Amino acid sequence: MSDRQLADWRQLALKLESEVNKVVVGQSNPIRLITTSIFARGHVLLEGDVGVGKTTLLRAIARGVGGAYQRIEGTIDLMPNDLVYHTYLGEDGKPHVSPGPILEAGEDLSIFFFNEINRARPQVHSLLLRVMAERTLTAFNKEHNFPHMLVFADRNQVEKEETFDIPSAARDRFMMEIPIVVPQDKDIMESLVFDTRFHNVDQLVGGVAESILQYKDLNGFAAMVQDSVTASPTLRKYALDLWRATKAPMDYGVKVSGVDMNRLVLSGASPRGMSMLLAAARVNAWLNERDTVLPDDIHAVFHETIAHRLVFSPVYEMRRGEIAREMLDGIVNSVAAP
Amino acid sequence: MLPRFNDVIHMLLIVCALCFSQQLLADVKLPTIDEQYVDIKVEDPKRDAGYVVGDILNRKVTITVKKPYQLIKESLPIVGYEHRYKGQVSGVELISIKSPSTKNDAGETYVLDLSYQVFKTGRAVKPAALNPEVLKMRNTAKKKQTVQYALPLFKFRISPLSVIGQVRLDREMYPFTPPLTLDSSPVIFKLKALAVVLALALLGLLYILGSRAWLPRMGAPFAKAFRDIKKMDDSPAGIKQAVTRVHTALNKTAGASLFNNNLAAFVAEKPAFALAKPAIEQFLGLSNQVFFADASQALKNNDPKAWLLKLCRTLRDCERGLVPDMAADGAKA
């Protein structure tokens, strides 16, 4: 039964990937990582420049996953209650209150997209963190549940004005931070510019098959994946070594050019981060038709699940992306398995 | 006015008398010089037999004539002079002479380079000798005293020419003549060269097959791993240890932990391992089975230790810059 289910769901996952790959070209790796997050039930932070297709990608994913999709734009004057309710004067001239984007779809909310999250104030982050962690929200004297909700947020790291850095505790709630970069393939670049198919986003996203996944079954199936894919003692040791190396890279001979390694890391990966890493690795193994986690599965998600959790000395924060990549590459190269 | 007949006869008689007296003078045997006034060193031909008509014998005589004596240069042998030996024409003729000299405090030293050619043959071996040259010296203190010095005689044997079909060497050979030898130096040189090639080839073979660490790159990671794995047992624990050992060698060679996802970069950086890429992939698959999946399944297959040893040898060839024999290492783990 479970083997059959695993295979059937794998087909659905691959179909979702295939559908999204049709409309968002040159992003097969981010799409695989988002698929992994969906089945590992982890929230995703997308990072990339303006206009690289982050929103299109998420809309396409949301359409394929099914369920309700809500979106909010991060602005400097956005307040937490803007996520929960709207107030307005109705046609009858009386004040009315209607549910905000989080509450509107209720339990059917499957994807909540927070655009430009770093433009929102920390108060908003705080509310969102609770929703992300507990998938519940107390409003109007009632606790609302969002059991199927995944949060996809994006941020533009280039612009710094009127932005609020996401604190490490908030970053840690996201399973992955996935960079979205412009494809370098010449043909893809040309088609993005000259193929009119890519100019109308609504029409483009409309081309994705709807509700490929039964989103209400995702939680149950995700638990099944986690149960059915095993990690051997050697792999556990390897993962623990990786974890230790994120905390004390010097002990593993990891060096980053132009960086004093003694001062670099204030905090390595968190236990939650490591458990998310293994959850994502298990899904990657399942997607690759395996029932055991290999080091390659960990490597496939290592950067995206760990890099945003590292806390560096403030002096190195400006070069975070570059330093984190070099350090994590060094860790993968230094830690042996077996 | 024409001379008279008697005067002509008279003059002819005088001329004949003078010539005859000169001949008499030449044949006069002079006293031998005291040995203390002469230092002589003779370099004779190396062999004293086996000469045939046309052969040239070289003789070098270094003679120092001490004061007050002085060599009369006219007494040096003359080229082309027909010499007789035991009353017969000797058939050995001086064909060139060089006689440079240097003066010193004791006297004068002459280096006589004499070349003789044999103009004699026969059906049997005949004795012969180089011309017994006699040098004459003048005592400069006593103007009238002239002495002589006979150079040591060099005797040799003249052999008949061998005509193909008429001569059988075993019958005709002079019993005291050593057998004619072929020039063996080219053969010896060739033999030595081949011995060197053979030694290099053996060294190369030893280098390829050897598992010791006393040659360059023999102590490289896979050479060491090969030696270590040979000592490990076939038990599941031994196989795990062997796989770990290969991992260690791979990581050391790559300078990083090697996995499937950085294998292509490794091969690009070290093209010597390009041919072994499929074997490395196969190894990583085996390692995944042993350490991360169902190890018992992997160990059931045919002799993983033997396959690991073959893999190590293949990778050892790669690290030594040799082309691995992939056909021989194609056994599946």
XYZ file of C-alpha atoms in Angstrom:
671
model
C 0.000 0.000 0.000
C 2.581 2.544 1.096
C 4.961 1.634 -1.723
C 2.185 2.196 -4.200
C 1.308 5.481 -2.563
C 4.911 6.574 -2.577
C 5.163 5.820 -6.278
C 1.852 7.502 -7.128
C 2.685 10.632 -5.216
C 6.111 10.691 -6.803
C 4.420 10.737 -10.194
C 2.286 13.656 -9.051
C 5.316 15.517 -7.716
C 7.177 15.010 -10.959
C 4.127 16.141 -12.910
C 3.957 19.308 -10.790
C 7.620 19.954 -11.543
C 7.114 19.305 -15.197
C 4.107 21.659 -15.405
C 5.924 24.456 -13.612
C 9.045 23.921 -15.679
C 6.937 24.550 -18.766
C 6.083 28.086 -17.715
C 9.139 29.037 -15.648
C 12.084 28.133 -17.808
C 15.679 27.678 -16.700
C 14.753 27.244 -13.025
C 14.654 23.472 -12.735
C 16.788 23.393 -9.586
C 14.721 25.959 -7.635
C 11.580 24.139 -8.778
C 12.982 20.838 -7.485
C 13.831 22.527 -4.180
C 10.349 24.035 -3.873
C 8.821 20.629 -4.606
C 11.041 19.210 -1.900
C 9.857 21.875 0.536
C 6.224 21.214 -0.281
C 6.594 17.534 0.536
C 8.752 18.257 3.577
C 6.100 20.771 4.664
C 8.618 23.587 5.013
C 8.233 27.284 4.360
C 10.354 28.831 1.672
C 12.141 32.136 1.364
C 12.949 33.129 -2.199
C 15.820 35.494 -2.747
C 16.566 37.215 -6.005
C 16.670 40.410 -7.955
C 13.595 42.266 -9.170
C 11.801 40.765 -12.159
C 13.533 37.403 -12.231
C 10.247 35.457 -12.002
C 9.844 34.775 -8.301
C 6.157 35.693 -8.225
C 5.399 33.854 -11.448
C 7.105 30.789 -10.088
C 5.105 30.880 -6.868
C 1.817 31.467 -8.645
C 2.519 28.519 -10.908
C 3.387 26.350 -7.913
C 0.286 27.502 -6.049
C -1.917 26.620 -9.011
C -0.375 23.191 -9.271
C -0.590 22.475 -5.549
C -4.222 23.484 -5.367
C -6.087 24.895 -2.402
C -6.431 28.549 -1.617
C -3.669 30.965 -2.483
C -3.284 34.300 -0.722
C -0.805 37.026 -1.267
C 0.245 40.170 0.520
C 2.752 42.842 -0.376
C 5.263 43.844 2.240
C 5.350 47.592 2.794
C 6.817 49.760 5.471
C 3.360 50.755 6.784
C 1.942 47.248 6.790
C 0.684 46.297 10.242
C 0.016 42.840 11.658
C -3.720 43.354 11.704
C -3.614 43.977 7.936
C -2.923 40.268 7.613
C -5.858 39.359 9.838
C -8.747 41.644 8.877
C -9.943 44.601 6.804
C -12.261 47.312 8.072
C -14.389 49.305 5.736
C -17.649 51.243 5.476
C -20.255 49.175 3.726
C -22.968 50.269 1.348
C -25.248 50.506 4.334
C -22.935 53.175 5.787
C -21.969 50.997 8.724
C -18.458 49.819 9.529
C -17.739 46.298 8.496
C -14.944 43.889 9.245
C -13.905 41.239 6.786
C -11.209 38.576 7.139
C -7.705 39.502 5.987
C -5.578 37.418 3.621
C -4.630 34.857 6.239
C -8.133 34.261 7.511
C -10.016 34.613 4.268
C -9.601 31.084 2.988
C -9.644 29.485 6.402
C -8.383 25.926 6.558
C -8.209 25.706 2.785
C -5.275 28.085 2.676
C -2.480 26.125 1.088
C -0.019 28.801 0.003
C 0.479 32.191 1.539
C 2.792 34.365 -0.465
C 4.438 37.273 1.293
C 5.968 39.465 -1.341
C 9.005 41.532 -0.311
C 8.900 40.376 3.276
C 11.844 42.508 4.261
C 9.858 45.689 3.602
C 7.429 44.777 6.402
C 8.009 45.841 9.987
C 9.276 43.415 12.652
C 5.777 43.381 14.218
C 4.473 41.816 11.016
C 7.357 39.349 10.989
C 6.470 38.433 14.519
C 2.886 37.578 13.646
C 3.919 35.656 10.613
C 6.440 33.680 12.613
C 3.741 32.380 14.888
C 1.547 31.439 11.966
C 4.469 29.712 10.287
C 5.524 27.833 13.402
C 2.143 26.838 14.784
C -0.115 27.206 11.764
C -2.660 28.804 14.055
C -3.872 32.344 14.653
C -6.092 33.756 17.376
C -8.480 36.374 16.098
C -12.003 37.434 16.935
C -11.840 35.384 20.110
C -11.264 32.248 18.154
C -8.277 30.136 17.206
C -7.995 29.617 13.484
C -6.030 26.663 12.044
C -4.225 26.537 8.767
C -3.049 22.947 8.659
C -2.156 22.940 4.976
C -0.543 26.346 4.780
C 2.950 26.897 3.453
C 4.468 30.357 3.478
C 6.472 31.465 0.512
C 8.172 34.768 1.001
C 10.565 36.631 -1.153
C 13.055 39.336 -0.532
C 15.319 41.482 -2.585
C 18.746 41.638 -0.971
C 20.014 44.367 -3.251
C 17.747 47.162 -2.088
C 18.409 48.175 1.506
C 16.390 51.361 1.862
C 13.106 51.149 3.762
C 13.732 47.510 4.546
C 14.002 45.590 7.798
C 16.458 42.790 8.051
C 14.739 39.537 8.897
C 16.046 38.424 12.293
C 17.794 35.107 12.574
C 14.888 33.643 14.576
C 12.573 34.482 11.688
C 14.946 33.138 9.072
C 15.230 29.919 11.031
C 11.503 29.285 10.574
C 11.980 28.951 6.847
C 13.026 25.534 5.737
C 14.901 26.874 2.745
C 16.127 30.065 1.284
C 16.276 29.510 -2.447
C 18.167 31.894 -4.683
C 16.472 32.707 -7.987
C 18.922 33.887 -10.609
C 18.511 34.769 -14.237
C 19.188 31.708 -16.410
C 22.498 31.931 -18.237
C 21.486 29.784 -21.198
C 21.471 32.004 -24.273
C 18.375 30.402 -25.853
C 16.380 30.703 -22.637
C 17.416 34.339 -22.215
C 16.370 35.060 -25.782
C 12.989 33.359 -25.422
C 12.305 35.220 -22.147
C 12.749 38.476 -24.017
C 11.256 37.710 -27.426
C 8.734 34.916 -26.839
C 5.420 36.696 -26.256
C 4.200 33.694 -24.303
C 6.240 34.958 -21.350
C 4.881 38.507 -21.507
C 1.395 37.759 -20.189
C 1.909 36.260 -16.740
C -1.762 35.481 -16.065
C -2.066 33.561 -19.306
C 1.269 31.867 -18.682
C 0.339 30.711 -15.186
C -3.061 29.653 -16.501
C -1.244 27.071 -18.598
C -0.271 25.077 -15.496
C -2.576 22.169 -14.744
C -4.692 22.974 -11.725
C -4.624 21.131 -8.411
C -2.225 18.402 -9.382
C -1.673 17.529 -5.732
C -4.427 16.794 -3.276
C -3.214 19.463 -0.892
C -5.370 18.214 1.982
C -3.510 14.881 1.887
C -0.069 16.439 1.778
C 0.498 16.496 5.534
C -0.331 12.828 5.888
C 1.722 11.829 2.922
C 4.694 13.977 4.010
C 4.741 12.100 7.318
C 4.690 8.836 5.393
C 7.708 9.920 3.366
C 9.582 10.825 6.523
C 8.740 7.429 8.020
C 9.538 5.356 4.967
C 12.906 6.898 4.088
C 15.556 5.814 6.562
C 18.920 7.203 7.579
C 21.708 4.753 8.360
C 24.022 5.198 11.363
C 26.814 6.278 9.019
C 24.595 8.957 7.545
C 23.541 10.136 10.984
C 27.171 10.494 11.952
C 27.835 12.352 8.726
C 24.936 14.752 9.375
C 26.137 15.364 12.916
C 29.630 16.079 11.626
C 28.171 18.589 9.195
C 26.258 20.200 12.012
C 29.371 20.468 14.187
C 31.255 21.910 11.251
C 28.689 24.722 10.878
C 29.366 25.659 14.486
C 33.150 25.273 14.447
C 34.366 25.271 10.869
C 37.967 25.737 12.007
C 37.908 22.303 13.637
C 37.346 20.788 10.201
C 39.978 22.893 8.486
C 37.409 25.038 6.674
C 38.689 28.392 5.510
C 37.047 31.295 3.735
C 39.190 33.715 1.806
C 39.615 37.087 3.459
C 37.797 36.024 6.607
C 39.058 35.555 10.149
C 37.479 32.173 10.851
C 37.853 32.620 14.604
C 35.455 35.577 14.455
C 33.167 34.541 11.645
C 30.517 32.238 13.102
C 28.445 33.444 16.031
C 25.991 30.617 15.720
C 25.838 27.571 13.477
C 22.836 25.620 12.310
C 20.057 25.150 14.858
C 18.602 21.755 15.839
C 15.433 22.807 13.997
C 17.548 23.628 10.989
C 19.236 20.224 11.053
C 15.932 18.411 11.419
C 14.633 20.382 8.447
C 17.775 19.482 6.532
C 17.169 15.789 7.122
C 13.470 16.148 6.316
C 14.319 17.770 3.005
C 17.013 15.149 2.338
C 14.482 12.377 2.901
C 12.114 13.952 0.396
C 14.969 14.285 -2.062
C 15.730 10.574 -1.626
C 12.062 9.744 -2.209
C 11.941 11.906 -5.326
C 14.966 9.956 -6.564
C 13.213 6.641 -5.901
C 15.291 5.657 -2.908
C 14.234 4.554 0.543
C 17.476 5.550 2.256
C 19.114 8.932 2.578
C 22.509 9.298 0.933
C 25.054 12.061 1.410
C 24.070 13.231 -2.077
C 20.538 13.900 -0.780
C 21.931 16.061 1.977
C 24.174 17.900 -0.471
C 21.201 18.566 -2.751
C 19.540 20.684 -0.057
C 22.444 21.616 2.196
C 23.101 25.175 1.065
C 19.446 26.108 0.813
C 18.505 24.736 4.240
C 21.555 25.859 6.212
C 23.007 29.049 4.725
C 20.252 31.399 5.945
C 20.456 30.006 9.486
C 24.101 30.834 10.051
C 24.696 33.866 12.201
C 27.869 35.722 11.311
C 29.731 38.533 13.033
C 28.148 41.838 11.962
C 31.339 42.793 10.172
C 30.779 39.935 7.739
C 27.017 40.295 7.306
C 27.376 42.464 4.223
C 29.081 39.567 2.444
C 26.743 36.937 3.915
C 25.746 35.221 0.679
C 29.256 34.871 -0.668
C 30.776 33.842 2.679
C 28.024 31.363 3.502
C 28.391 29.641 0.132
C 32.169 29.365 0.423
C 31.975 28.155 4.012
C 29.333 25.521 3.297
C 31.246 24.350 0.218
C 34.291 24.031 2.449
C 32.303 22.010 4.981
C 30.984 19.601 2.334
C 34.514 19.211 0.995
C 36.080 18.695 4.414
C 33.669 16.333 6.113
C 34.095 12.785 4.892
C 31.337 10.209 4.561
C 32.092 7.574 5.624
C 138.286 20.512 -79.994
C 137.081 16.950 -79.289
C 138.663 14.997 -76.406
C 140.801 12.153 -77.339
C 139.620 8.584 -76.937
C 142.234 7.807 -74.246
C 141.125 10.753 -72.171
C 137.544 9.542 -72.298
C 138.557 6.067 -71.178
C 140.607 7.579 -68.433
C 137.743 9.609 -67.117
C 135.376 6.645 -67.201
C 137.859 4.601 -65.165
C 138.106 7.389 -62.595
C 134.285 7.608 -62.275
C 133.959 3.848 -61.882
C 136.654 3.838 -59.228
C 134.919 6.568 -57.282
C 131.562 4.752 -57.380
C 133.073 1.509 -56.251
C 134.955 3.157 -53.412
C 131.643 4.758 -52.264
C 129.997 1.340 -52.207
C 132.850 -0.041 -50.245
C 132.565 2.803 -47.825
C 128.868 2.199 -47.354
C 129.287 -1.427 -46.498
C 131.967 -0.770 -44.001
C 130.916 -2.117 -40.641
C 131.310 0.604 -38.056
C 131.762 0.047 -34.346
C 128.575 -0.122 -32.316
C 127.819 2.824 -30.143
C 128.113 2.358 -26.437
C 124.646 1.560 -25.021
C 124.883 4.351 -22.508
C 124.652 6.926 -25.302
C 121.386 5.617 -26.691
C 117.896 5.350 -25.187
C 115.453 3.504 -27.340
C 111.770 2.633 -27.147
C 110.135 0.563 -29.864
C 106.417 0.082 -30.480
C 106.141 -2.925 -32.792
C 102.941 -4.157 -34.526
C 100.655 -5.946 -32.092
C 100.708 -9.275 -33.850
C 103.538 -11.131 -35.435
C 101.637 -13.445 -37.768
C 98.828 -13.497 -40.239
C 100.147 -10.823 -42.595
C 99.403 -11.124 -46.270
C 100.572 -9.272 -49.314
C 99.511 -5.641 -49.185
C 99.304 -5.427 -45.380
C 100.957 -2.460 -43.770
C 102.976 -2.764 -40.550
C 103.568 0.341 -38.519
C 106.482 0.681 -36.211
C 107.289 3.562 -33.959
C 110.837 4.022 -32.680
C 111.700 6.691 -30.194
C 115.457 7.010 -29.954
C 117.480 9.479 -27.972
C 121.091 9.948 -29.018
C 123.046 11.496 -26.207
C 125.879 13.939 -26.467
C 128.518 13.953 -27.748
C 127.000 11.700 -30.397
C 124.737 12.998 -33.108
C 122.557 11.046 -35.505
C 123.628 11.216 -39.089
C 120.291 11.945 -40.732
C 121.451 10.466 -44.034
C 121.584 7.094 -42.308
C 117.819 7.073 -41.725
C 116.011 4.432 -43.809
C 115.068 5.485 -47.312
C 111.585 4.953 -48.728
C 111.506 2.443 -51.564
C 114.858 0.901 -50.845
C 114.817 -2.767 -51.818
C 115.969 -4.706 -48.867
C 117.302 -8.182 -48.687
C 116.906 -10.688 -45.922
C 119.171 -13.710 -45.794
C 120.322 -12.996 -49.309
C 116.932 -12.765 -50.836
C 114.723 -9.822 -51.578
C 112.801 -9.521 -48.324
C 109.588 -8.371 -49.953
C 108.977 -5.941 -47.126
C 109.355 -2.367 -48.186
C 109.459 0.870 -46.290
C 106.682 3.037 -47.688
C 106.820 6.027 -45.397
C 108.962 7.519 -42.708
C 108.479 10.470 -40.461
C 111.319 11.537 -38.240
C 110.548 14.593 -36.168
C 113.145 15.370 -33.538
C 113.437 17.440 -30.408
C 116.585 18.644 -28.790
C 117.127 18.474 -25.072
C 119.941 18.809 -22.599
C 121.003 15.212 -22.933
C 121.026 15.154 -26.740
C 118.395 14.820 -29.415
C 115.298 12.604 -29.507
C 113.951 11.247 -32.778
C 110.496 9.752 -33.163
C 110.611 7.520 -36.207
C 107.226 6.565 -37.620
C 107.981 3.751 -40.025
C 105.409 2.115 -42.255
C 106.270 -1.088 -44.087
C 104.221 -2.860 -46.674
C 104.349 -6.554 -47.473
C 104.945 -7.331 -51.140
C 105.359 -11.037 -50.832
C 103.076 -14.033 -50.852
C 103.235 -17.744 -51.262
C 101.376 -20.980 -50.789
C 102.779 -21.535 -47.310
C 103.487 -19.419 -44.304
C 106.880 -17.787 -44.511
C 109.018 -16.022 -41.964
C 109.891 -12.434 -42.597
C 111.271 -9.466 -40.743
C 111.063 -5.767 -40.895
C 114.175 -4.299 -42.374
C 117.066 -4.340 -39.908
C 117.666 -0.628 -39.996
C 121.094 0.594 -38.980
C 121.487 4.178 -37.813
C 124.827 5.945 -37.788
C 126.092 8.479 -35.324
C 128.892 10.851 -35.334
C 130.958 11.707 -32.278
C 131.018 15.468 -32.328
C 133.884 15.521 -29.848
C 136.001 13.345 -32.092
C 135.201 14.444 -35.606
C 136.541 11.336 -37.268
C 134.715 8.768 -35.119
C 131.499 7.342 -36.607
C 129.513 4.579 -34.932
C 126.351 2.703 -35.679
C 123.258 1.385 -33.908
C 121.090 -1.429 -35.261
C 117.400 -1.167 -34.468
C 115.978 -4.336 -32.881
C 114.727 -6.806 -35.443
C 110.995 -7.490 -35.661
C 110.177 -10.893 -37.059
C 106.798 -11.961 -38.268
C 105.086 -14.480 -40.474
C 103.632 -13.884 -43.875
C 100.568 -15.983 -44.652
C 99.358 -17.066 -48.055
C 96.282 -15.474 -49.498
C 93.249 -17.663 -49.043
C 91.345 -18.362 -52.229
C 87.776 -19.436 -51.772
C 87.424 -23.073 -52.673
C 91.141 -23.783 -52.677
C 91.955 -23.275 -49.055
C 90.674 -25.139 -46.089
C 91.444 -23.133 -43.048
C 91.635 -26.128 -40.733
C 94.460 -27.565 -42.828
C 96.227 -24.467 -43.935
C 96.184 -22.521 -40.726
C 99.490 -21.896 -39.162
C 99.445 -23.810 -35.932
C 100.733 -20.990 -33.824
C 98.406 -18.398 -35.201
C 95.396 -17.771 -33.048
C 92.094 -18.267 -34.827
C 90.831 -15.219 -36.600
C 88.233 -13.572 -34.489
C 85.223 -11.630 -35.638
C 84.835 -8.108 -34.360
C 82.478 -8.642 -31.481
C 82.255 -5.060 -30.226
C 79.002 -4.178 -32.080
C 77.412 -7.345 -30.758
C 78.617 -6.626 -27.247
C 77.316 -3.048 -27.527
C 73.973 -4.323 -28.774
C 73.875 -6.852 -25.982
C 74.568 -4.183 -23.387
C 71.938 -1.894 -24.888
C 69.389 -4.703 -24.841
C 70.353 -5.494 -21.253
C 69.684 -1.873 -20.338
C 66.334 -1.978 -22.164
C 65.466 -5.213 -20.414
C 66.419 -3.728 -17.048
C 64.273 -0.659 -17.726
C 61.394 -2.840 -18.872
C 61.673 -4.954 -15.733
C 61.822 -1.804 -13.657
C 58.739 -0.481 -15.443
C 56.926 -3.746 -14.903
C 57.903 -3.631 -11.261
C 56.670 -0.063 -11.116
C 53.343 -1.022 -12.650
C 52.825 -4.183 -10.682
C 54.881 -3.385 -7.625
C 53.220 -2.498 -4.410
C 56.175 -1.141 -2.512
C 56.855 2.481 -1.833
C 60.428 2.932 -2.913
C 59.776 4.380 -6.353
C 58.369 7.796 -7.169
C 54.617 8.011 -6.651
C 54.588 4.492 -5.257
C 53.648 5.985 -1.923
C 50.669 7.792 -3.444
C 47.198 7.323 -1.909
C 45.961 4.435 -4.047
C 49.252 2.546 -3.900
C 49.023 2.702 -0.118
C 45.340 1.807 -0.163
C 46.088 -1.209 -2.359
C 48.638 -2.468 0.149
C 46.335 -1.839 3.085
C 43.298 -3.518 1.525
C 45.338 -6.604 0.679
C 45.863 -7.079 4.398
C 42.162 -6.721 5.245
C 39.894 -9.715 5.615
C 36.780 -10.635 3.626
C 34.335 -10.213 6.473
C 31.604 -7.547 6.233
C 33.567 -5.434 8.699
C 36.697 -5.880 6.571
C 34.825 -4.851 3.432
C 33.482 -1.746 5.171
C 37.008 -0.945 6.273
C 38.255 -1.448 2.713
C 35.558 0.827 1.262
C 36.458 3.469 3.834
C 40.104 3.078 2.880
C 39.301 3.704 -0.800
C 37.219 6.723 0.231
C 40.194 8.075 2.147
C 42.453 7.666 -0.870
C 39.881 9.285 -3.162
C 39.397 12.208 -0.792
C 43.129 12.684 -0.427
C 43.625 12.631 -4.183
C 40.703 14.990 -4.812
C 41.652 17.295 -1.960
C 38.011 17.174 -0.832
C 35.372 14.635 0.088
C 34.420 13.012 -3.186
C 30.781 12.286 -3.952
C 28.771 11.773 -7.086
C 27.973 15.457 -7.330
C 31.596 16.601 -7.468
C 33.000 13.630 -9.369
C 32.782 15.427 -12.726
C 34.730 18.382 -11.321
C 37.341 15.986 -9.914
C 37.806 14.280 -13.282
C 38.021 17.655 -15.017
C 40.724 18.723 -12.593
C 42.621 15.432 -12.800
C 42.152 14.089 -16.344
C 44.378 11.096 -15.551
C 41.346 9.633 -13.762
C 38.911 10.251 -16.637
C 39.042 6.652 -17.850
C 38.312 5.433 -14.344
C 35.220 7.621 -13.903
C 32.719 4.777 -14.461
C 34.656 2.631 -11.989
C 34.587 5.428 -9.400
C 30.841 5.851 -9.925
C 30.452 2.132 -9.429
C 32.496 2.369 -6.257
C 30.377 5.218 -4.914
C 27.313 3.089 -5.620
C 28.871 0.217 -3.681
C 29.762 2.575 -0.839
C 26.188 3.872 -0.714
C 24.963 0.297 -0.515
C 27.433 -0.641 2.189
C 27.078 2.400 4.405
C 23.708 3.948 3.724
C 21.437 1.196 2.447
C 21.194 -2.531 2.833
C 24.800 -3.565 3.292
C 24.004 -7.277 3.245
C 22.721 -6.941 -0.321
C 25.965 -5.353 -1.463
C 28.129 -7.904 0.315
C 26.218 -10.797 -1.237
C 27.600 -9.967 -4.652
C 30.714 -11.623 -5.930
C 33.837 -10.891 -3.943
C 33.761 -7.152 -3.251
C 37.277 -7.266 -1.815
C 38.722 -8.567 -5.086
C 36.841 -5.866 -6.954
C 38.098 -3.181 -4.564
C 41.655 -4.389 -5.093
C 41.168 -4.174 -8.869
C 39.720 -0.709 -8.488
C 42.668 0.368 -6.364
C 45.063 -0.977 -8.970
C 43.206 0.892 -11.700
C 43.293 4.125 -9.732
C 46.924 3.489 -8.822
C 47.712 3.292 -12.542
C 45.881 6.594 -12.992
C 47.826 8.311 -10.233
C 51.071 7.027 -11.743
C 50.160 8.544 -15.088
C 49.583 5.153 -16.708
C 46.607 4.216 -18.837
C 44.561 1.758 -16.783
C 43.469 -1.484 -18.370
C 39.749 -0.937 -17.991
C 38.906 -4.152 -19.829
C 40.710 -6.127 -17.165
C 38.984 -4.200 -14.422
C 35.523 -4.516 -15.773
C 34.369 -7.051 -13.219
C 31.194 -5.965 -11.537
C 31.089 -5.479 -7.817
